[in-house]
Short mmCIF file of C-alpha atoms in Angstrom, two decimals:
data_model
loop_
_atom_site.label_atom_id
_atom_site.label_comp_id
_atom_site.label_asym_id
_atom_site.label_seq_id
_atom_site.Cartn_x
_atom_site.Cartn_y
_atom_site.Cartn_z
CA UNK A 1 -10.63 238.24 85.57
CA UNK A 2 -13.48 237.33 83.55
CA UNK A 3 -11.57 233.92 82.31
CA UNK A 4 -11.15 233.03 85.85
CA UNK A 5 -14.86 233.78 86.86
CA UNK A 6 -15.53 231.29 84.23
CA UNK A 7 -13.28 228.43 85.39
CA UNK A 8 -14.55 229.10 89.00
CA UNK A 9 -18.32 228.82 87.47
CA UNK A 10 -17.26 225.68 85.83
CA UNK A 11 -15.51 224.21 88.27
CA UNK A 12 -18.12 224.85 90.86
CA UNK A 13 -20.77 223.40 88.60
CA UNK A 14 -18.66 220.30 88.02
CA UNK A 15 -17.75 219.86 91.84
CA UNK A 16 -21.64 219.59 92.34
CA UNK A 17 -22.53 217.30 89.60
CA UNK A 18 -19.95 214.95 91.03
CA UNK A 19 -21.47 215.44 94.25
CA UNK A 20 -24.80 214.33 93.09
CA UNK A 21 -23.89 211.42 91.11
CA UNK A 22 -21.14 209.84 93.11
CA UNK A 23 -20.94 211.43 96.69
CA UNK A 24 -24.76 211.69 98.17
CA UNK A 25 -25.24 208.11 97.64
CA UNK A 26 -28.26 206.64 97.62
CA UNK A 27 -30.92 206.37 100.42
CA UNK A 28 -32.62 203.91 103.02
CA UNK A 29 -35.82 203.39 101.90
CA UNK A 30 -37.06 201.29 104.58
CA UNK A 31 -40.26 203.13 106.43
CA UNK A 32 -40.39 200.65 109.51
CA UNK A 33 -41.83 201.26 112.37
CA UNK A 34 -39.84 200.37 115.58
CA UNK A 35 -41.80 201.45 118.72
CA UNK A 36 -41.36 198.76 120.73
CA UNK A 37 -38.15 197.82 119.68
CA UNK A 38 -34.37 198.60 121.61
CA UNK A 39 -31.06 199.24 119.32
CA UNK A 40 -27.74 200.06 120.52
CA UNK A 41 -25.65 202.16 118.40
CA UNK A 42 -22.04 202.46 119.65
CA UNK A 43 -19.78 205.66 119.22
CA UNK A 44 -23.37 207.14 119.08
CA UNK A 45 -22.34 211.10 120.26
CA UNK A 46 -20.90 212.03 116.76
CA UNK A 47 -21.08 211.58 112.92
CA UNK A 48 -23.07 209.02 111.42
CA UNK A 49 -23.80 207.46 114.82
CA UNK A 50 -25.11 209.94 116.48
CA UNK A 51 -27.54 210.37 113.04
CA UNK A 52 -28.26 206.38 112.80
CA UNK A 53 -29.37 207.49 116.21
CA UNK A 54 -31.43 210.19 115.46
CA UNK A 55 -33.35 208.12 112.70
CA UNK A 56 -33.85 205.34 114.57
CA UNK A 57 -35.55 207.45 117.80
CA UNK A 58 -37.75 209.13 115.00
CA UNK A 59 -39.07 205.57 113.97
CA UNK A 60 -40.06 205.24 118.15
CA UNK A 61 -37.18 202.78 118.71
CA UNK A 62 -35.43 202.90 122.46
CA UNK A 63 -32.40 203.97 121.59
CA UNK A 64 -29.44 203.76 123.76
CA UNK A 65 -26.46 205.70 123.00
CA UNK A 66 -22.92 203.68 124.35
CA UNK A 67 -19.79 206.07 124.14
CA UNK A 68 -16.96 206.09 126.10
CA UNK A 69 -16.92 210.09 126.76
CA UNK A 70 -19.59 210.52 129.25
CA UNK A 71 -19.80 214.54 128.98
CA UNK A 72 -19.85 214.63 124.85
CA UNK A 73 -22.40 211.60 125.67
CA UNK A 74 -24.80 213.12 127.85
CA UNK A 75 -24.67 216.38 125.61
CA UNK A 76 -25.60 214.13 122.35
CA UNK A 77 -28.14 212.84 124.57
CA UNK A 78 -29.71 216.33 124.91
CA UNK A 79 -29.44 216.80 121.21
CA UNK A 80 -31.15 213.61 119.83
CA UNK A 81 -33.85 214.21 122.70
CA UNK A 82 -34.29 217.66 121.08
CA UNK A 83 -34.26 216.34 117.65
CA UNK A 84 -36.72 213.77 117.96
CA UNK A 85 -39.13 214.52 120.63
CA UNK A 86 -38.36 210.80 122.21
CA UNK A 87 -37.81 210.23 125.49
CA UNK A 88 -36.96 207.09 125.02
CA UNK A 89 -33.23 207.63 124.45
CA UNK A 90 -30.70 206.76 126.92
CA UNK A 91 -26.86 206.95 127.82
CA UNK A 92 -24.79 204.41 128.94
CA UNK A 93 -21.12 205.23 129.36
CA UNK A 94 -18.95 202.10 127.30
CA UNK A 95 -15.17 202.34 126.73
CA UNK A 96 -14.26 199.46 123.99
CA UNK A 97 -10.45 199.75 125.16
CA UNK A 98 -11.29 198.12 128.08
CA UNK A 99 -12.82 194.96 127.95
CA UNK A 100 -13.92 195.19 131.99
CA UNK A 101 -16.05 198.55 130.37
CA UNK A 102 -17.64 196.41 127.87
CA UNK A 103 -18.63 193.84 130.24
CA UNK A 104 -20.13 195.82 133.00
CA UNK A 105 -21.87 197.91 129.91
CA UNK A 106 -23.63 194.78 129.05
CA UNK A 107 -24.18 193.60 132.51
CA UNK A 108 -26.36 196.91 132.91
CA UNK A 109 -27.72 196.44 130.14
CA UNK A 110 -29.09 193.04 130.24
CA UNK A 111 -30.27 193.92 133.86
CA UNK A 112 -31.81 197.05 133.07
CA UNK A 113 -33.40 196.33 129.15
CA UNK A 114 -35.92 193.62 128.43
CA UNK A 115 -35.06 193.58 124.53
CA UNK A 116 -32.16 194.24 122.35
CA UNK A 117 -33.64 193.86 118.45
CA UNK A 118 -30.71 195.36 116.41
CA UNK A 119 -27.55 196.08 117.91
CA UNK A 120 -24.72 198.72 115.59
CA UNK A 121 -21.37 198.30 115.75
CA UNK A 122 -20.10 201.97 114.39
CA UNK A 123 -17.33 203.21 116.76
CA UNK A 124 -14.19 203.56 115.55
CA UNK A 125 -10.74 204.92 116.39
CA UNK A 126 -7.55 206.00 113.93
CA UNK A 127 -4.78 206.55 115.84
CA UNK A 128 -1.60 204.02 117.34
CA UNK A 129 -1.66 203.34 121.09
CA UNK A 130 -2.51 200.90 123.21
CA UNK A 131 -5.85 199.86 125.35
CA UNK A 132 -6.13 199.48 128.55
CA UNK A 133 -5.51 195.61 128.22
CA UNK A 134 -2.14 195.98 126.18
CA UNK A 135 -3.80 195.62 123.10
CA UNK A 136 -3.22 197.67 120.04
CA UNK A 137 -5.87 200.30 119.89
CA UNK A 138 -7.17 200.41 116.79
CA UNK A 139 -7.28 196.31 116.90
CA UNK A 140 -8.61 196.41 120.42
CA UNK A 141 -11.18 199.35 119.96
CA UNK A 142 -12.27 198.55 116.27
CA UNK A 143 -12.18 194.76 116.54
CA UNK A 144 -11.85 192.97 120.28
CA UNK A 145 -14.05 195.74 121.89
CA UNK A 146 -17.66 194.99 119.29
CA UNK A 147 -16.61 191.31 119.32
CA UNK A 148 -16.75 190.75 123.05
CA UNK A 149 -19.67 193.12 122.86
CA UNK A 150 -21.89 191.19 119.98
CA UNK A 151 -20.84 187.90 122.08
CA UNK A 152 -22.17 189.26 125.98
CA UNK A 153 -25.39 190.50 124.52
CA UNK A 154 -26.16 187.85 121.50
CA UNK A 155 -28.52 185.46 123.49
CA UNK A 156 -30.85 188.62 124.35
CA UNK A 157 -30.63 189.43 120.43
CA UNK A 158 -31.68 185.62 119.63
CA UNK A 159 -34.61 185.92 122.25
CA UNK A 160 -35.74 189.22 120.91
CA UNK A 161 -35.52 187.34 117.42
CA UNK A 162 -35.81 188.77 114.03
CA UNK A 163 -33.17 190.86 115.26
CA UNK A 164 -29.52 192.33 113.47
CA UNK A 165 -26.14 192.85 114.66
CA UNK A 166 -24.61 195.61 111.88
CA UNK A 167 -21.30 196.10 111.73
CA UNK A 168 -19.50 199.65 110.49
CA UNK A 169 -16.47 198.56 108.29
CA UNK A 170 -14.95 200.81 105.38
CA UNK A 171 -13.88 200.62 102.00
CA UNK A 172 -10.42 200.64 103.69
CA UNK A 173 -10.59 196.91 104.61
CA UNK A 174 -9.70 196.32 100.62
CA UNK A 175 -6.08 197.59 101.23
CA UNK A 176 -6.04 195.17 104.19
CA UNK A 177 -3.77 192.31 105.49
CA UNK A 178 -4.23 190.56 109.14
CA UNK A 179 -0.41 190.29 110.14
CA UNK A 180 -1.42 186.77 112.86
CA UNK A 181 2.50 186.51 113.83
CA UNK A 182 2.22 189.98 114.94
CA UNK A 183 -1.31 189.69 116.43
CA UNK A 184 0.33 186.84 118.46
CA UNK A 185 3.21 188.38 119.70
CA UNK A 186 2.27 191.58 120.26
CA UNK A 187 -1.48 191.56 120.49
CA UNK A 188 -1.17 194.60 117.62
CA UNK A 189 -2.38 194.67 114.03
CA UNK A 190 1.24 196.35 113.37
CA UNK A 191 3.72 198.69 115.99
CA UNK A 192 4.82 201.41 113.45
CA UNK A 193 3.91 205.24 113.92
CA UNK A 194 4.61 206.65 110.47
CA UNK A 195 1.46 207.85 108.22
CA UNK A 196 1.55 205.29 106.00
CA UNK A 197 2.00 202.39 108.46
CA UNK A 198 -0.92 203.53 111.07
CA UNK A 199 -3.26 203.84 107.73
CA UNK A 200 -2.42 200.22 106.88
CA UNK A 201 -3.52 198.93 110.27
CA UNK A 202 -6.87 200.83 110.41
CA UNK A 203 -7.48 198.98 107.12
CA UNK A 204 -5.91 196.34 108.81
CA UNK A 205 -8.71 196.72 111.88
CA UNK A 206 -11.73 197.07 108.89
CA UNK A 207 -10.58 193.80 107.15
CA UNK A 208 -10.91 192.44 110.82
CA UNK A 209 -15.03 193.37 110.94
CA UNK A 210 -15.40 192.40 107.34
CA UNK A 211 -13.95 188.70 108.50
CA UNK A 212 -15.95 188.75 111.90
CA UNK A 213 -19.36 189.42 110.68
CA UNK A 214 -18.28 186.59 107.84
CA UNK A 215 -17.46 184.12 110.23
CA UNK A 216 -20.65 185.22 112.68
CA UNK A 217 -22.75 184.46 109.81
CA UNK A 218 -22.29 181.21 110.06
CA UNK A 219 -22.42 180.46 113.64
CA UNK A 220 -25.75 182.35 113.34
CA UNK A 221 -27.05 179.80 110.86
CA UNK A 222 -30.69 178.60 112.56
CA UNK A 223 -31.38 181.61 114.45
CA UNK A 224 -32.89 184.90 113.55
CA UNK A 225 -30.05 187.20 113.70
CA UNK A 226 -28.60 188.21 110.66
CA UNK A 227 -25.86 189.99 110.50
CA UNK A 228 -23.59 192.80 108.05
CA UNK A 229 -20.92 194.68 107.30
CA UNK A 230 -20.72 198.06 104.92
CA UNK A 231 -18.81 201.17 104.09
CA UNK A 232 -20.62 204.33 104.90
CA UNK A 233 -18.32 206.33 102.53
CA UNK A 234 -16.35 208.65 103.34
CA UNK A 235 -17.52 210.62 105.71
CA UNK A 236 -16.74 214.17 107.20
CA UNK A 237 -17.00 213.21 111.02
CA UNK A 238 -14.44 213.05 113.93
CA UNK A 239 -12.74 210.23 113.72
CA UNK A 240 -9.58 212.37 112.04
CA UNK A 241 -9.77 214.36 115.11
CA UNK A 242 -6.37 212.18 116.26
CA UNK A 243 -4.59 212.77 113.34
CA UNK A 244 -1.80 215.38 112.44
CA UNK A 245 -2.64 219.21 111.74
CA UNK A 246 -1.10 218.73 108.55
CA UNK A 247 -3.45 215.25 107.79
CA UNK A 248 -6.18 217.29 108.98
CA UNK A 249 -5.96 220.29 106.82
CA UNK A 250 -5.61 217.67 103.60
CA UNK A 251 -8.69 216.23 104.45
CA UNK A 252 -10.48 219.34 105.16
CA UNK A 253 -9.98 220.29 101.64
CA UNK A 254 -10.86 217.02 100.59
CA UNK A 255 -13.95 216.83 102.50
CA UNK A 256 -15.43 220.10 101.59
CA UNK A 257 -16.12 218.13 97.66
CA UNK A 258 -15.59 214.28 98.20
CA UNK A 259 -17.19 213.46 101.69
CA UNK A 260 -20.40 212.24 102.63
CA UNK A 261 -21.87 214.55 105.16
CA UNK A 262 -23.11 212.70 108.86
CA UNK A 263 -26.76 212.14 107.34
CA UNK A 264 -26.02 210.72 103.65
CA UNK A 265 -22.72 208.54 105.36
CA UNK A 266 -25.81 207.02 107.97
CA UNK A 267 -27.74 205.48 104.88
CA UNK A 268 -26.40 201.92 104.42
CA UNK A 269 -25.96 201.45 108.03
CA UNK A 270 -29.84 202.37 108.26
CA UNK A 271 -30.43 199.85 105.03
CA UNK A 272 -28.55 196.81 106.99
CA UNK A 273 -30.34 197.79 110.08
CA UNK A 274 -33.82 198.46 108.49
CA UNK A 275 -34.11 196.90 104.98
CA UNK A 276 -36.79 194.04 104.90
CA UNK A 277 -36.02 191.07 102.61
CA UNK A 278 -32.20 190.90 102.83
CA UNK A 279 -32.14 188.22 105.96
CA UNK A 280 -30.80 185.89 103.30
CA UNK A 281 -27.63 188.14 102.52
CA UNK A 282 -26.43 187.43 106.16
CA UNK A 283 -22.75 188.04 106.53
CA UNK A 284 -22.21 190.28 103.35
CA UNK A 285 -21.01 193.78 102.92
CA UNK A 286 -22.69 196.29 101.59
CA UNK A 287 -21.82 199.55 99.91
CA UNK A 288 -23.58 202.50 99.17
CA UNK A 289 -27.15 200.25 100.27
CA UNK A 290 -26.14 197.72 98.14
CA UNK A 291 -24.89 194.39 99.18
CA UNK A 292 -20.94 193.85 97.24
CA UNK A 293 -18.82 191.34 96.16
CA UNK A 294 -15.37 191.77 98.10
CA UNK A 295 -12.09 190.51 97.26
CA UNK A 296 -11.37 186.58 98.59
CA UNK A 297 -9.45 187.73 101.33
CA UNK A 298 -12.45 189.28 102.74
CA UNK A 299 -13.64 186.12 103.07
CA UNK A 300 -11.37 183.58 104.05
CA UNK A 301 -12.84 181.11 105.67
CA UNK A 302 -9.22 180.02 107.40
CA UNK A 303 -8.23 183.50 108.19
CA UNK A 304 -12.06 184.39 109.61
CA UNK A 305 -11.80 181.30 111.70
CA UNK A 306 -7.83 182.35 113.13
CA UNK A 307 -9.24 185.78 113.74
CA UNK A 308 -12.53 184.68 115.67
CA UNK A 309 -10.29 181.72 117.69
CA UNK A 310 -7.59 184.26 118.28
CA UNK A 311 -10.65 186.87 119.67
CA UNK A 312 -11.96 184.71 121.84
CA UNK A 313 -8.58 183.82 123.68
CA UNK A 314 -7.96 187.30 124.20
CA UNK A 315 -11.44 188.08 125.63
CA UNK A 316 -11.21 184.81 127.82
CA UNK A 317 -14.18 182.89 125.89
CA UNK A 318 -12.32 180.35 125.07
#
């Protein structure tokens, strides 16, 4: 008894060393001030978007929270009210598996808001299906949906200029490959259901935002948006909800010593948001509020160039 009250000691103590050094993460350090200033933060009623919101209404920004679920919405709407003391945080219902959602989201928007001045790109989905176009979800949700979003609302982000379009990616998009003859054909990043195949397309979908903001960066040469992509870490939030019972309990164990918890998993989408000084690193990713090299697929110029060419004929703005 007493040898295994020992190795539970030890192995507790160990578990929270490791937890210190390489799970927490480091901080934002930025202490800006952003009364006056709008920011959109998408899949904003859960996880580290609904704390990216929560900082960023602290710091007096108008915040508006764009999720497709209008009831878990208006209820994180209550909660970052009641967490901040702003009242100048707002719903707006957007659905990124439906392009005609995006568009009327950023029709009200630009009718209804003066200024946009940063503008986060954090929902996500991980599960097969398919949008509301025919596209494949995870493609359509994680990709098309912030593309033809960042597109409809980037000449109010150049007028409200310095401004920053940040876009949530993962570590994931390392074990990524963009499959264009499939993308062609059947406007999918892949069309198997098995574990190991719907794991390779969300990587597939993360390469996708690492490529966009790559290829943005360059059409936003001259202007005053900058743009980013970064891996929050692994996080413990919702987006396993779609998984199987069986994934879920795995990662439950997991999460309880290896995950980032909502707050430190907010951090380096706060640094590309916040972080004075790194206007020059446009179009990088960044890890752990650090900017990182990534592997040479990452950025292709030919396949970042297919991928935005390909995006723009299936939003129509091409």
């Amino acid at each position: 008894m007493c040898t295994l009250l020992l190795y539970a000691v030890v192995f507790a103590g160990a578990a929270y060393i490791f937890r210190q050094i390489f799970v927490k993460g480091k901080r934002c350090k930025s202490q800006l001030n952003l009364t006056g200033k709008t920011v959109i933060v998408t899949g904003s009623n859960t996880g580290i978007g609904k704390t990216t919101a929560i900082d960023l209404a602290k710091r007096g920004a108008r915040v508006i929270l764009a999720c497709r679920n209008e009831q878990r919405g208006l209820s994180a709407l209550e909660e970052v009210k009641k967490a901040t003391g702003s009242s100048q945080v707002v719903f707006m219902q957007l659905n990124l598996g439906s392009m005609k959602s995006v568009r009327s989201f950023a029709e009200t928007f630009l009718k209804n808001e003066s200024r946009l001045d940063i503008l986060i790109n954090n929902a996500g989905v991980y599960m097969q299906g398919r949008t509301s176009d025919g596209l494949g979800l995870m493609f359509g949700v994680n990709h098309i949906g912030h593309f033809l979003l960042t597109h409809l609302l980037l000449d109010r982000l150049k007028q409200c200029g310095p401004s920053r379009i940040v876009n949530v990616s993962s570590l994931g998009h390392n074990f990524g490959n963009i499959d264009f003859d499939c993308l062609t054909t059947h406007n999918a990043l892949g069309l198997g259901t098995s574990f190991k195949e719907v794991f390779q397309y969300y990587c597939d979908s993360k390469l996708c935002n690492v490529l966009f903001t790559h290829e943005l960066a360059k059409k936003l040469q001259g202007t005053q948006v900058t743009c980013y992509s970064l891996h929050p870490g692994a996080i413990k939030t919702e987006i396993w909800r779609n998984t199987s019972s069986l994934m879920q309990l795995a990662i439950a164990s997991l999460m309880a010593f290896f995950f980032k918890n909502p707050v430190q998993g907010s951090q380096t989408t706060l640094h590309c948001a916040l972080q004075q000084g790194i206007e020059h690193l446009s179009g990088r990713y960044f890890n752990n509020c650090t900017v990182r090299d990534v592997y040479p697929k990452a950025k292709d110029d030919v396949a970042a160039k297919r991928l935005w060419e390909l995006s723009e004929k299936l939003t129509g703005l091409a």
